[in-house]
Coordinates of C-alpha atoms in Angstrom, one line a residue:
M1 CA 0.0 0.0 0.0
P2 CA 1.6 3.4 -0.9
P3 CA 2.4 5.8 2.0
F4 CA -0.4 8.3 2.8
H5 CA 0.2 11.9 1.7
R6 CA -1.8 15.1 1.6
R7 CA -3.0 16.4 -1.7
G8 CA -0.3 18.7 -3.1
A9 CA 2.3 17.5 -0.7
T10 CA 5.5 16.0 -1.8
P11 CA 5.3 12.2 -1.2
R12 CA 7.7 10.8 1.4
F13 CA 9.5 7.6 0.6
A14 CA 10.9 5.1 3.1
P15 CA 14.6 5.4 3.7
A16 CA 17.0 2.8 2.2
P17 CA 17.7 1.1 5.5
L18 CA 13.9 0.5 6.1
L19 CA 13.5 -0.9 2.6
A20 CA 16.4 -3.2 3.2
A21 CA 14.8 -4.5 6.4
L22 CA 11.5 -5.1 4.7
A23 CA 13.2 -7.0 1.9
A24 CA 14.9 -9.1 4.5
L25 CA 11.5 -9.8 6.2
S26 CA 10.0 -10.8 2.8
T27 CA 12.6 -13.4 2.2
T28 CA 12.2 -15.1 5.6
P29 CA 12.6 -18.8 4.8
V30 CA 9.6 -21.2 5.1
L31 CA 10.1 -23.2 8.3
A32 CA 9.4 -26.9 8.3
Q33 CA 8.9 -27.2 12.0
S34 CA 5.5 -26.9 13.7
V35 CA 4.6 -23.6 15.5
D36 CA 2.8 -23.3 18.8
C37 CA -0.2 -21.2 17.8
T38 CA -1.5 -20.7 21.3
G39 CA -2.6 -17.1 21.5
V40 CA -2.1 -16.5 17.8
P41 CA -5.4 -15.1 16.5
A42 CA -7.0 -16.4 13.4
W43 CA -6.6 -14.2 10.4
S44 CA -9.6 -11.9 9.7
A45 CA -10.2 -9.9 6.6
N46 CA -11.4 -7.0 8.7
A47 CA -8.3 -6.7 10.9
V48 CA -5.3 -4.4 10.2
Y49 CA -1.9 -6.0 10.5
T50 CA 1.5 -4.3 10.8
A51 CA 5.0 -5.7 10.4
K52 CA 5.8 -8.8 12.5
Q53 CA 2.3 -9.3 13.7
R54 CA 1.2 -12.9 13.5
A55 CA -2.0 -14.6 12.4
Q56 CA -3.0 -18.1 11.5
D57 CA -5.0 -19.2 8.4
Q58 CA -6.0 -22.8 7.5
G59 CA -3.8 -24.3 10.2
V60 CA -0.6 -22.5 9.3
A61 CA 1.1 -19.6 11.2
Y62 CA 2.1 -16.5 9.3
Q63 CA 3.9 -13.2 10.1
A64 CA 3.1 -9.9 8.4
N65 CA 6.0 -8.4 6.4
W66 CA 4.4 -4.9 6.5
W67 CA 1.2 -3.1 7.0
T68 CA -1.7 -5.1 5.4
Q69 CA -5.4 -5.5 5.4
G70 CA -7.7 -7.9 3.6
Q71 CA -4.9 -10.0 2.0
A72 CA -5.3 -13.7 3.0
P73 CA -2.0 -15.1 4.2
A74 CA -2.4 -18.4 2.3
A75 CA -2.5 -16.5 -0.9
N76 CA 0.0 -13.8 -0.1
A77 CA 3.0 -15.6 1.5
G78 CA 6.4 -15.9 0.0
A79 CA 9.0 -13.6 -1.5
H80 CA 7.9 -10.0 -1.7
Q81 CA 4.4 -10.8 -0.5
A82 CA 2.5 -9.4 2.5
W83 CA 3.0 -12.5 4.7
A84 CA 5.8 -14.9 5.5
R85 CA 4.9 -18.5 6.3
L86 CA 6.2 -19.7 9.7
G87 CA 5.0 -23.3 9.8
S88 CA 2.1 -25.5 10.7
C89 CA 0.2 -24.9 13.9
Q90 CA 0.2 -27.4 16.7
N91 CA -3.2 -26.1 17.9
T92 CA -5.4 -25.1 15.0
P93 CA -8.3 -22.7 15.5
P94 CA -10.8 -22.2 12.7
S95 CA -9.3 -21.2 9.4
N96 CA -12.1 -18.7 8.7
P97 CA -13.6 -17.8 12.1
S98 CA -16.8 -15.8 12.4
P99 CA -16.3 -12.1 12.3
G100 CA -15.4 -10.8 15.8
T101 CA -13.8 -14.0 17.1
P102 CA -11.5 -12.8 19.9
P103 CA -7.8 -13.7 20.0
G104 CA -7.1 -16.9 22.0
T105 CA -10.3 -18.6 21.1
P106 CA -9.9 -22.4 21.6
A107 CA -9.0 -24.4 18.5
N108 CA -12.0 -25.5 16.4
K109 CA -12.6 -29.2 15.9
A110 CA -13.4 -30.3 12.4
P111 CA -16.9 -31.7 11.7
Q112 CA -17.6 -35.3 10.8
A113 CA -19.1 -36.0 7.4
A114 CA -21.6 -38.9 7.2
F115 CA -24.5 -39.8 5.0
T116 CA -26.8 -42.6 3.9
S117 CA -27.8 -43.3 0.3
S118 CA -30.4 -45.3 -1.7
T119 CA -30.8 -45.9 -5.4
D120 CA -33.9 -46.4 -7.5
R121 CA -32.6 -47.3 -11.0
L122 CA -30.7 -44.2 -12.2
V123 CA -31.8 -42.0 -9.3
L124 CA -29.5 -41.6 -6.2
S125 CA -31.0 -40.1 -3.0
V126 CA -28.7 -39.0 -0.2
D127 CA -29.2 -37.9 3.4
A128 CA -26.4 -36.2 5.4
S129 CA -28.4 -35.5 8.5
T130 CA -26.1 -37.8 10.5
S131 CA -23.1 -35.5 9.9
T132 CA -22.0 -33.9 13.2
D133 CA -19.8 -31.2 14.8
S134 CA -18.7 -31.7 18.4
D135 CA -18.1 -28.1 19.2
G136 CA -20.7 -26.4 17.0
R137 CA -23.0 -27.2 14.2
V138 CA -22.8 -28.2 10.5
V139 CA -24.1 -25.3 8.4
A140 CA -23.4 -26.4 4.8
W141 CA -23.5 -29.6 2.8
S142 CA -22.1 -29.9 -0.6
W143 CA -22.4 -32.9 -2.9
N144 CA -20.2 -33.8 -5.8
W145 CA -22.1 -36.5 -7.8
G146 CA -19.0 -37.7 -9.7
D147 CA -20.5 -37.0 -13.2
G148 CA -19.5 -33.4 -13.4
S149 CA -22.6 -32.1 -11.5
S150 CA -23.1 -31.0 -7.9
S151 CA -25.8 -30.0 -5.4
T152 CA -26.2 -28.5 -1.9
G153 CA -28.4 -29.3 1.0
V154 CA -28.6 -31.8 3.8
R155 CA -30.8 -34.0 1.6
A156 CA -30.6 -34.3 -2.2
S157 CA -31.2 -36.5 -5.2
H158 CA -29.7 -36.8 -8.6
T159 CA -30.6 -38.7 -11.8
Y160 CA -27.7 -40.0 -13.7
A161 CA -27.7 -40.1 -17.5
Q162 CA -26.6 -43.8 -17.7
A163 CA -25.8 -46.7 -15.5
G164 CA -22.3 -47.1 -13.9
T165 CA -20.2 -46.6 -10.8
Y166 CA -19.6 -43.0 -9.7
P167 CA -17.4 -41.4 -7.0
L168 CA -19.8 -39.5 -4.7
T169 CA -18.3 -37.0 -2.3
L170 CA -19.9 -35.1 0.6
T171 CA -18.2 -32.0 2.0
V172 CA -19.6 -30.5 5.2
T173 CA -18.7 -27.1 6.8
D174 CA -19.3 -26.1 10.4
D175 CA -20.3 -22.7 11.8
R176 CA -16.6 -21.7 12.3
G177 CA -15.5 -22.5 8.8
S178 CA -13.8 -25.9 9.2
S179 CA -14.7 -28.6 6.6
A180 CA -14.5 -32.3 6.3
S181 CA -15.3 -34.7 3.5
K182 CA -16.5 -38.3 2.9
A183 CA -16.2 -40.1 -0.4
Q184 CA -17.9 -43.3 -1.4
S185 CA -18.5 -45.1 -4.7
V186 CA -22.1 -45.7 -5.8
T187 CA -23.3 -48.0 -8.5
L188 CA -26.4 -47.2 -10.5
N189 CA -28.3 -49.8 -12.5
A190 CA -30.9 -49.2 -15.2
V191 CA -33.3 -51.5 -13.3
N192 CA -33.9 -52.6 -9.8
R193 CA -33.6 -56.3 -8.9
D194 CA -35.4 -58.4 -6.4
P195 CA -32.8 -59.3 -3.7
A196 CA -34.1 -62.8 -3.3
T197 CA -34.3 -63.9 -7.0
G198 CA -32.2 -61.4 -8.9
K199 CA -35.1 -60.8 -11.3
V200 CA -35.9 -57.3 -12.5
L201 CA -38.2 -55.7 -10.0
F202 CA -41.0 -53.2 -10.7
T203 CA -43.6 -51.7 -8.4
V204 CA -47.2 -51.3 -9.4
A205 CA -46.8 -47.5 -8.9
E206 CA -43.7 -47.4 -11.1
L207 CA -45.4 -49.2 -14.0
A208 CA -48.6 -47.1 -13.6
A209 CA -46.4 -43.9 -13.8
T210 CA -44.8 -45.2 -17.0
E211 CA -48.2 -45.9 -18.5
A212 CA -49.5 -42.5 -17.6
R213 CA -46.4 -40.8 -19.1
L214 CA -46.7 -42.7 -22.4
T215 CA -50.4 -41.8 -22.8
D216 CA -50.1 -38.2 -21.6
T217 CA -51.2 -36.5 -24.8
P218 CA -54.3 -34.3 -25.5
L219 CA -55.6 -36.8 -28.0
F220 CA -55.4 -39.6 -25.5
A221 CA -57.2 -37.6 -22.9
Q222 CA -60.0 -36.8 -25.5
V223 CA -60.4 -40.4 -26.5
K224 CA -60.4 -41.7 -22.9
A225 CA -63.1 -39.1 -22.0
S226 CA -65.3 -40.0 -25.0
A227 CA -64.9 -43.7 -24.5
A228 CA -65.6 -43.7 -20.8
T229 CA -68.4 -45.9 -19.4
R230 CA -70.8 -45.8 -16.5
S231 CA -71.6 -48.5 -14.0
N232 CA -74.3 -51.0 -15.1
S233 CA -76.2 -50.2 -12.0
V234 CA -76.8 -46.7 -13.4
V235 CA -77.7 -48.1 -16.8
Q236 CA -80.2 -50.6 -15.5
A237 CA -82.0 -47.9 -13.5
V238 CA -82.6 -45.8 -16.7
Q239 CA -86.3 -45.6 -17.7
P240 CA -88.0 -43.1 -20.1
G241 CA -88.9 -39.9 -18.2
A242 CA -87.0 -40.9 -15.0
A243 CA -85.7 -37.8 -13.1
S244 CA -82.6 -39.8 -12.1
N245 CA -81.6 -40.4 -15.7
P246 CA -78.1 -39.0 -16.5
E247 CA -77.8 -35.6 -18.2
N248 CA -76.9 -37.0 -21.6
V249 CA -79.9 -39.4 -21.5
R250 CA -82.3 -36.5 -20.6
R251 CA -80.9 -34.6 -23.6
V252 CA -81.7 -37.5 -26.0
E253 CA -85.2 -37.7 -24.5
R254 CA -85.8 -34.0 -25.2
L255 CA -84.5 -34.3 -28.8
L256 CA -85.9 -37.7 -29.6
P257 CA -89.0 -38.5 -27.6
Q258 CA -90.4 -42.1 -27.9
S259 CA -93.1 -41.0 -30.3
Q260 CA -90.4 -39.9 -32.8
W261 CA -88.5 -43.1 -32.2
D262 CA -91.5 -45.1 -33.1
Y263 CA -92.0 -42.9 -36.2
L264 CA -88.4 -43.2 -37.4
F265 CA -88.2 -47.0 -36.9
P266 CA -91.7 -48.6 -37.5
L267 CA -90.2 -51.8 -38.9
R268 CA -87.6 -52.3 -36.2
H269 CA -87.0 -55.7 -34.7
P270 CA -88.8 -56.0 -31.3
S271 CA -85.5 -56.3 -29.5
Y272 CA -84.6 -52.7 -30.4
T273 CA -86.4 -50.7 -27.7
Y274 CA -86.5 -47.0 -26.8
T275 CA -85.5 -47.9 -23.3
G276 CA -82.6 -49.9 -24.7
L277 CA -81.4 -46.8 -26.7
L278 CA -81.5 -44.7 -23.5
Q279 CA -79.6 -47.3 -21.6
A280 CA -77.0 -47.5 -24.3
V281 CA -76.6 -43.7 -24.2
A282 CA -76.4 -43.9 -20.4
K283 CA -73.5 -46.4 -20.7
F284 CA -71.4 -43.9 -22.7
P285 CA -71.5 -40.4 -21.1
G286 CA -69.4 -39.1 -24.0
V287 CA -72.5 -39.5 -26.3
C288 CA -74.7 -36.4 -26.4
A289 CA -72.5 -34.9 -23.6
S290 CA -72.2 -31.3 -22.5
Y291 CA -69.2 -29.3 -23.6
S292 CA -67.3 -26.6 -21.7
D293 CA -65.5 -25.0 -24.7
G294 CA -68.5 -23.3 -26.3
R295 CA -69.6 -26.1 -28.6
D296 CA -73.3 -26.5 -29.0
A297 CA -74.1 -29.8 -27.2
E298 CA -77.7 -30.0 -28.5
A299 CA -76.7 -29.5 -32.1
I300 CA -73.9 -32.1 -31.8
C301 CA -76.3 -34.5 -30.2
R302 CA -78.8 -34.1 -33.1
K303 CA -76.1 -34.6 -35.6
S304 CA -74.7 -37.7 -33.8
L305 CA -78.2 -39.3 -33.8
A306 CA -78.7 -38.5 -37.5
T307 CA -75.3 -39.9 -38.4
M308 CA -75.9 -43.1 -36.4
F309 CA -79.4 -43.6 -37.7
A310 CA -78.2 -43.2 -41.4
H311 CA -75.6 -45.9 -40.9
F312 CA -78.2 -48.1 -39.0
T313 CA -80.4 -47.9 -42.1
Q314 CA -77.7 -49.1 -44.4
E315 CA -76.4 -51.8 -42.0
T316 CA -79.6 -53.3 -40.7
G317 CA -82.4 -51.8 -42.8
A318 CA -85.0 -53.8 -44.7
H319 CA -84.1 -52.1 -48.0
D320 CA -87.6 -53.0 -49.3
R321 CA -88.5 -50.5 -52.0
N322 CA -92.0 -52.0 -52.4
N323 CA -92.9 -51.2 -48.8
V324 CA -95.1 -48.3 -48.1
I325 CA -92.6 -47.2 -45.4
P326 CA -89.8 -45.3 -47.2
E327 CA -86.4 -47.0 -47.1
W328 CA -84.8 -44.4 -44.8
R329 CA -87.3 -45.4 -42.1
Q330 CA -86.7 -49.1 -42.4
A331 CA -83.6 -49.2 -40.1
L332 CA -83.1 -51.8 -37.3
Y333 CA -85.1 -54.4 -39.2
F334 CA -82.4 -57.0 -38.7
V335 CA -81.0 -57.9 -35.3
R336 CA -78.9 -60.9 -36.6
E337 CA -76.9 -61.2 -39.8
A338 CA -79.2 -62.4 -42.6
G339 CA -79.3 -66.2 -42.7
C340 CA -77.6 -66.7 -39.3
S341 CA -79.1 -67.9 -36.1
E342 CA -78.2 -69.7 -32.9
A343 CA -80.5 -72.5 -33.9
S344 CA -78.3 -73.5 -36.8
Y345 CA -74.6 -73.7 -37.2
G346 CA -74.1 -72.0 -40.6
C347 CA -72.3 -68.8 -39.5
P348 CA -69.4 -69.7 -37.2
Y349 CA -67.2 -66.6 -37.5
N350 CA -64.8 -68.3 -35.1
N351 CA -61.5 -69.0 -36.8
E352 CA -59.7 -67.1 -34.1
C353 CA -61.1 -69.6 -31.5
A354 CA -58.6 -72.2 -32.5
P355 CA -56.2 -73.1 -29.7
G356 CA -52.7 -71.7 -29.9
T357 CA -53.7 -68.3 -31.2
W358 CA -53.1 -65.3 -29.0
Q359 CA -56.7 -64.2 -29.7
S360 CA -58.0 -67.5 -28.2
E361 CA -55.9 -66.9 -25.1
V362 CA -57.1 -63.3 -24.5
W363 CA -60.7 -63.9 -25.7
P364 CA -61.5 -67.6 -25.0
C365 CA -64.5 -68.6 -27.1
G366 CA -67.5 -70.2 -25.4
K367 CA -68.9 -73.6 -26.6
D368 CA -72.4 -74.8 -27.2
A369 CA -74.0 -78.0 -25.9
Q370 CA -72.3 -80.1 -28.7
G371 CA -68.9 -78.8 -27.7
R372 CA -68.6 -76.5 -30.7
F373 CA -67.3 -73.0 -30.5
K374 CA -70.0 -70.4 -30.3
Q375 CA -70.8 -68.4 -33.4
Y376 CA -69.8 -64.8 -33.5
F377 CA -71.7 -63.6 -36.6
G378 CA -73.1 -60.1 -36.9
R379 CA -75.5 -59.0 -34.2
G380 CA -77.0 -55.7 -33.2
A381 CA -77.5 -52.3 -34.9
K382 CA -73.8 -52.3 -36.1
Q383 CA -73.6 -56.0 -36.7
L384 CA -70.8 -56.8 -34.2
S385 CA -68.8 -59.8 -35.6
Y386 CA -65.8 -62.0 -34.6
S387 CA -64.7 -63.0 -31.1
Y388 CA -61.9 -60.4 -31.1
N389 CA -64.7 -57.8 -31.2
Y390 CA -67.1 -59.5 -28.9
G391 CA -64.4 -59.9 -26.2
P392 CA -63.4 -56.2 -26.0
F393 CA -67.0 -55.1 -26.1
S394 CA -67.8 -57.5 -23.3
E395 CA -65.0 -56.1 -21.3
A396 CA -66.2 -52.5 -21.9
M397 CA -69.7 -53.5 -20.8
F398 CA -69.0 -55.8 -17.9
G399 CA -65.3 -55.7 -17.1
D400 CA -65.1 -59.3 -18.1
V401 CA -64.4 -60.7 -21.6
N402 CA -66.2 -63.9 -20.9
V403 CA -69.7 -62.6 -20.5
L404 CA -70.5 -62.1 -24.2
L405 CA -68.0 -64.7 -25.5
K406 CA -70.1 -67.3 -23.6
Q407 CA -73.4 -65.7 -24.5
P408 CA -73.0 -63.7 -27.7
E409 CA -76.8 -63.8 -28.2
Q410 CA -77.1 -61.0 -25.7
V411 CA -75.8 -58.6 -28.4
A412 CA -79.0 -59.4 -30.3
D413 CA -81.6 -59.8 -27.5
T414 CA -80.8 -57.0 -25.0
W415 CA -80.0 -53.3 -24.8
L416 CA -76.5 -54.4 -26.0
N417 CA -77.8 -54.5 -29.5
L418 CA -77.7 -50.7 -29.5
A419 CA -74.9 -50.3 -27.1
S420 CA -72.6 -52.3 -29.5
A421 CA -73.3 -49.6 -32.1
L422 CA -72.4 -46.8 -29.7
F423 CA -69.3 -48.7 -28.7
F424 CA -68.2 -48.5 -32.3
F425 CA -69.3 -44.9 -32.5
V426 CA -67.0 -43.7 -29.7
Y427 CA -64.0 -46.0 -30.0
P428 CA -61.2 -45.1 -32.6
A429 CA -59.9 -47.9 -34.8
S430 CA -56.4 -46.5 -35.4
P431 CA -55.3 -44.8 -37.6
K432 CA -59.0 -43.7 -37.9
P433 CA -60.5 -41.3 -35.5
S434 CA -63.8 -42.2 -33.8
M435 CA -67.0 -41.2 -35.6
L436 CA -67.9 -39.2 -32.5
H437 CA -64.8 -37.1 -32.9
V438 CA -65.6 -36.5 -36.6
V439 CA -69.1 -35.4 -35.7
D440 CA -68.3 -33.2 -32.7
G441 CA -65.3 -31.5 -34.4
T442 CA -62.6 -32.9 -32.1
W443 CA -61.0 -34.3 -35.2
Q444 CA -59.8 -31.7 -37.6
P445 CA -57.9 -32.9 -40.7
N446 CA -54.2 -32.1 -40.8
A447 CA -51.9 -32.1 -43.8
T448 CA -51.7 -35.9 -44.0
D449 CA -55.5 -36.1 -44.0
A450 CA -55.8 -33.3 -46.6
A451 CA -53.3 -35.1 -48.8
A452 CA -55.6 -38.2 -48.7
G453 CA -58.6 -36.0 -49.6
I454 CA -60.3 -36.5 -46.3
K455 CA -62.5 -33.6 -45.2
P456 CA -64.9 -33.0 -42.3
G457 CA -68.4 -34.2 -42.9
F458 CA -70.7 -37.3 -43.1
G459 CA -68.5 -38.8 -45.8
A460 CA -65.6 -39.1 -43.3
T461 CA -67.8 -41.3 -41.0
T462 CA -68.4 -43.6 -44.0
N463 CA -64.7 -43.8 -44.4
V464 CA -64.4 -44.8 -40.8
I465 CA -67.0 -47.6 -41.1
N466 CA -66.2 -49.1 -44.5
G467 CA -63.6 -47.0 -46.3
G468 CA -61.7 -49.9 -47.8
I469 CA -64.8 -50.9 -49.8
E470 CA -66.9 -47.8 -50.3
C471 CA -64.4 -45.0 -50.5
G472 CA -61.6 -43.8 -52.8
Q473 CA -63.2 -45.3 -56.0
G474 CA -63.5 -42.0 -57.9
A475 CA -67.3 -42.3 -57.9
E476 CA -69.7 -43.0 -55.1
K477 CA -70.3 -46.7 -54.5
P478 CA -74.0 -47.7 -54.2
Q479 CA -73.6 -48.2 -50.5
S480 CA -72.3 -44.7 -50.0
V481 CA -75.0 -43.3 -52.2
N482 CA -77.6 -45.0 -49.9
R483 CA -75.9 -43.6 -46.8
I484 CA -75.9 -40.1 -48.1
A485 CA -79.6 -40.3 -48.9
Y486 CA -80.4 -41.7 -45.5
Y487 CA -78.4 -39.1 -43.8
R488 CA -80.1 -36.2 -45.6
Q489 CA -83.5 -37.6 -44.5
H490 CA -82.6 -38.4 -40.9
A491 CA -80.9 -35.0 -40.6
A492 CA -84.1 -33.2 -41.8
A493 CA -86.2 -35.2 -39.3
L494 CA -83.9 -34.3 -36.4
G495 CA -83.4 -30.6 -37.4
V496 CA -79.8 -30.9 -38.5
P497 CA -78.7 -28.4 -41.0
I498 CA -76.4 -29.6 -43.8
G499 CA -73.9 -27.0 -45.0
A500 CA -73.5 -26.5 -48.7
N501 CA -69.8 -27.4 -48.4
E502 CA -70.1 -30.4 -46.2
E503 CA -68.6 -33.5 -47.9
L504 CA -71.3 -36.2 -47.6
G505 CA -69.6 -38.8 -49.8
C506 CA -66.1 -40.4 -49.8
A507 CA -65.5 -41.2 -53.5
T508 CA -62.3 -39.1 -53.6
Q509 CA -61.1 -40.0 -50.0
K510 CA -58.3 -42.4 -49.5
A511 CA -57.9 -44.4 -46.4
F512 CA -56.9 -42.9 -43.1
T513 CA -53.2 -43.4 -42.5
V514 CA -50.6 -43.0 -39.8
G515 CA -49.8 -39.4 -39.4
G516 CA -53.4 -38.2 -39.7
A517 CA -54.9 -36.0 -37.0
G518 CA -56.9 -38.9 -35.6
A519 CA -54.2 -41.6 -35.7
L520 CA -53.7 -42.9 -32.2
N521 CA -51.8 -46.0 -31.2
I522 CA -54.1 -47.5 -28.6
Y523 CA -52.5 -51.0 -28.0
W524 CA -49.4 -52.2 -26.1
D525 CA -46.9 -54.5 -27.6
Q526 CA -43.4 -55.6 -26.5
D527 CA -40.6 -53.0 -27.1
W528 CA -38.1 -55.0 -29.1
A529 CA -35.5 -52.3 -29.2
Y530 CA -32.0 -53.0 -27.9
Y531 CA -30.9 -51.0 -24.8
P532 CA -27.2 -51.3 -24.1
N533 CA -27.6 -50.2 -20.4
M534 CA -30.3 -52.8 -19.7
P535 CA -29.8 -56.4 -18.7
E536 CA -29.1 -58.5 -21.8
G537 CA -30.0 -55.4 -23.8
K538 CA -33.7 -55.9 -23.2
S539 CA -36.1 -53.0 -22.9
Y540 CA -38.2 -54.4 -20.0
A541 CA -40.9 -52.2 -21.4
C542 CA -43.9 -52.1 -23.8
K543 CA -44.6 -49.6 -26.5
L544 CA -47.8 -48.2 -28.1
V545 CA -48.7 -49.7 -31.5
G546 CA -51.5 -49.2 -34.0
Y547 CA -52.4 -52.8 -34.6
Q548 CA -54.7 -54.8 -32.3
T549 CA -53.0 -56.7 -29.5
A550 CA -54.1 -58.3 -26.2
F551 CA -53.4 -55.1 -24.3
S552 CA -55.3 -51.9 -24.7
A553 CA -54.0 -48.5 -23.7
L554 CA -57.6 -47.5 -23.0
K555 CA -57.7 -50.2 -20.3
P556 CA -56.0 -49.2 -17.0
A557 CA -53.1 -51.4 -15.9
D558 CA -52.8 -53.2 -19.3
Y559 CA -49.3 -51.7 -19.5
Q560 CA -48.3 -53.7 -16.4
R561 CA -49.9 -56.9 -17.9
C562 CA -48.0 -56.3 -21.1
V563 CA -44.6 -56.0 -19.3
S564 CA -45.4 -59.1 -17.2
K565 CA -46.4 -61.1 -20.3
Y566 CA -43.1 -60.5 -22.3
F567 CA -40.5 -60.2 -19.5
D568 CA -39.5 -62.4 -16.5
V569 CA -40.1 -59.7 -13.9
I570 CA -41.5 -59.4 -10.4
V571 CA -44.1 -56.7 -9.8
K572 CA -44.7 -55.7 -6.2
P573 CA -47.4 -53.5 -4.6

């Protein structure tokens, strides 16, 4: 520091003898022996030191070469520096004491670093609350994770990018500045293992979290909401005019009273009842539901009914042009596929029942009195066919695939004849959107859909139902022509306006493809990819796919069933 002088005064310089003495002090050799630091104060950045005054810093004694303040001895010792190093202290007070620590304070004892740790796959959790300080308290905890990252806090966790063994170091600091460290190697694996068997171990919560993460998209949420079902106890309580009927049922009753139902379907099979329609609507709260985003629920309900009724007319209508009842009012005439009945064995539809197929394992076919597999021909308003459709429908209705696989006739003789049609109306068949989402505007065509010529309107619902046969032919097929005519007439009867630009046909529409706005993979299958950090390179996971499998992403816990099916794992609560 330069000598102090007044403004305008001639600076005074130290005489030569003094400079020589200071130079001699600055070259004091570093002593190897220990120094008794009793009474030697700890260095403080706020103290002023003059020549030959002593202080200790980080367990070492120093002597000032000249006047100094704020210069740490450890960093300013040696030739021509402010401090000369005398040697290591025998009695070491804190290296950085709290401000105001008086000289002669007893030597600080270093803290003791200690911690516990636990691993969950690539996540390491640590707890240093067992660290102690015998003459004070621990005030800081610093973690070096060994992968180039660090954290602070008495408790912490860290997720590693990949499996391996890492050097973990904890450094603790006490309230008088002393520090201590503890190091320990930790090994992280991509999976947890059962200690008894060595098998890969999962918990139910862990698999549920993975399932939720993989299905956490807006489209999945929309599909789950529209395909949700109510308890059958609610369904069975539904009766026309009952005050306890669910809101969507009451909406249908207002828009389609029983008198109009009787008018629209005078030739219907006796099994198709108005009560059955209301019960089917009650089962699916997404049909004729209310909307919170400004959409007109009543208008969408009218259009949904007109759309379904037009397809009913094509699928199960009498198509009798000689009848006095016009064709568009001849829907629901058939409840079983023409020429098929339970009394004869002419319509098996049960190739998938053969033992050894995965379909027969997931949806085990029932047998008749002669030991033959049941017949799964078309039944109901939408003509539900094949065991691999009866099984999922049964599970949606009863939570049990076996109910309708053992008694498929219920799809013809009970309210399920209409519920099966609503089931198809609300469920997507990837990469197609559901018909409900076409009608209510949830599905909006993207660039992929536009390139395929698919536009909003009734024609897109025909594409969903039977696009491979009726659509993309350049001219409307007879079936599509019928559907358009039926839709116009049912729409008029239900007060549904048809816009001039609405595309009613599908002659120029190609099939829905992956990449379209409604494409949603709703099934789980084994993830066959190779993972170098996993045991044997296996994924121990399932992935979403567009083709039908035994495991549905719309069924809770099917992800867990998929993982358990394909991998030798243990799943614990």
